[in-house]
Coordinates of C-alpha atoms in Angstrom, one line a residue:
X1 CA 230.3 95.0 -12.5
X2 CA 228.2 91.9 -11.6
X3 CA 224.9 92.4 -12.3
X4 CA 222.4 91.0 -10.4
X5 CA 218.1 89.8 -12.1
X6 CA 215.8 90.4 -9.1
X7 CA 212.3 89.3 -8.9
X8 CA 210.1 93.4 -9.3
X9 CA 213.4 95.1 -8.6
X10 CA 214.8 94.6 -12.2
X11 CA 219.4 94.2 -12.5
X12 CA 221.1 96.0 -9.8
X13 CA 224.6 97.0 -10.3
X14 CA 227.2 96.3 -7.6
X15 CA 230.4 95.8 -6.7
X16 CA 232.3 93.0 -4.7
X17 CA 232.3 95.7 -1.9
X18 CA 229.1 96.8 -2.3
X19 CA 228.6 93.1 -1.1
X20 CA 227.2 92.4 3.1
X21 CA 227.9 88.9 5.0
X22 CA 226.1 87.6 8.0
X23 CA 228.8 85.3 9.3
X24 CA 225.8 83.7 10.5
X25 CA 222.9 84.4 7.7
X26 CA 219.2 85.9 8.4
X27 CA 216.6 84.2 10.3
X28 CA 215.3 81.3 9.1
X29 CA 217.8 81.6 5.9
X30 CA 221.2 81.6 8.1
X31 CA 222.0 79.3 3.7
X32 CA 221.8 83.1 1.9
X33 CA 225.0 84.8 4.0
X34 CA 226.1 87.4 1.5
X35 CA 223.2 90.5 0.8
X36 CA 222.8 93.8 -1.5
X37 CA 222.0 97.6 -0.3
X38 CA 218.7 98.2 -2.4
X39 CA 218.1 101.5 -2.8
X40 CA 215.5 102.8 -5.7
X41 CA 214.4 105.6 -5.7
X42 CA 210.3 104.6 -6.2
X43 CA 210.3 103.1 -3.4
X44 CA 212.1 105.5 -0.7
X45 CA 212.4 106.0 2.5
X46 CA 212.2 101.4 2.4
X47 CA 215.4 99.5 1.4
X48 CA 215.2 96.2 0.1
X49 CA 218.5 93.3 1.0
X50 CA 218.8 91.3 -2.3
X51 CA 220.4 87.5 -1.5
X52 CA 223.3 87.9 -4.1
X53 CA 223.0 83.7 -4.4
X54 CA 218.9 83.5 -4.5
X55 CA 218.2 87.0 -5.5
X56 CA 214.2 85.9 -5.7
X57 CA 214.8 86.6 -2.4
X58 CA 215.2 89.4 -0.7
X59 CA 213.6 91.7 2.3
X60 CA 211.8 95.1 2.8
X61 CA 213.2 97.4 5.2
X62 CA 213.6 101.0 6.4
X63 CA 216.1 103.3 8.7
X64 CA 214.5 102.7 13.0
X65 CA 214.8 106.9 12.8
X66 CA 212.3 106.9 10.6
X67 CA 209.8 104.8 13.3
X68 CA 211.4 105.5 16.1
X69 CA 214.0 108.3 16.4
X70 CA 215.2 107.8 20.2
X71 CA 215.4 104.3 19.9
X72 CA 218.6 103.0 21.2
X73 CA 220.1 99.2 21.3
X74 CA 223.2 97.0 22.2
X75 CA 226.1 96.0 21.2
X76 CA 227.0 93.4 23.6
X77 CA 230.8 90.6 23.8
X78 CA 232.1 90.1 19.8
X79 CA 228.4 91.0 18.4
X80 CA 229.6 93.8 16.1
X81 CA 233.0 93.0 15.3
X82 CA 232.3 91.4 11.3
X83 CA 230.3 95.6 11.2
X84 CA 233.5 96.7 12.6
X85 CA 231.9 98.0 15.8
X86 CA 232.7 98.1 19.4
X87 CA 230.2 97.0 22.5
X88 CA 227.8 99.3 23.8
X89 CA 224.6 101.5 22.8
X90 CA 224.2 103.0 19.5
X91 CA 221.0 105.7 18.5
X92 CA 219.2 104.6 15.2
X93 CA 219.5 108.7 15.0
X94 CA 222.1 108.9 13.0
X95 CA 223.4 106.6 9.7
X96 CA 226.4 105.6 11.0
X97 CA 225.8 102.6 11.6
X98 CA 222.7 102.0 9.1
X99 CA 219.7 100.0 11.4
X100 CA 217.3 98.7 9.6
X101 CA 214.0 96.9 10.6
X102 CA 213.2 93.9 8.6
X103 CA 208.8 94.9 7.4
X104 CA 206.6 92.2 6.8
X105 CA 203.5 93.6 4.9
X106 CA 200.7 89.6 4.8
X107 CA 198.2 89.7 3.1
X108 CA 195.7 90.0 5.9
X109 CA 196.9 92.2 8.5
X110 CA 198.8 96.0 9.1
X111 CA 202.5 94.8 8.2
X112 CA 204.9 95.2 11.2
X113 CA 208.4 96.0 12.0
X114 CA 211.4 93.8 13.3
X115 CA 213.1 96.3 16.1
X116 CA 213.3 93.4 18.3
X117 CA 216.4 92.2 15.7
X118 CA 217.2 94.8 13.6
X119 CA 220.4 94.4 10.4
X120 CA 222.8 97.0 12.2
X121 CA 225.1 98.1 8.5

């Protein structure tokens, strides 16, 4: 079983099937395309998207349904193909698909969660 050493999160055991592939990468990190969704009980409800290729790059995420139970997002033609989703409007109220907001925790400003560009898993 492969293992990843991640700063602050420790050793992460995973299966190749656990890797999420982002065909176009993540904005500002386009070269990084393979990530793991890591859950640690002590950080719940937060999760981490951790780069398999550069584990020091990780994003704090939270399920959108916890921030806005009424949140909905729309997938246009071909947008959800990689995730096996059809074109249409989806609620974030379920975990299928799981809709995550990336959280930013600046030193001198309030935390923010990006609802404009959610991560759909």
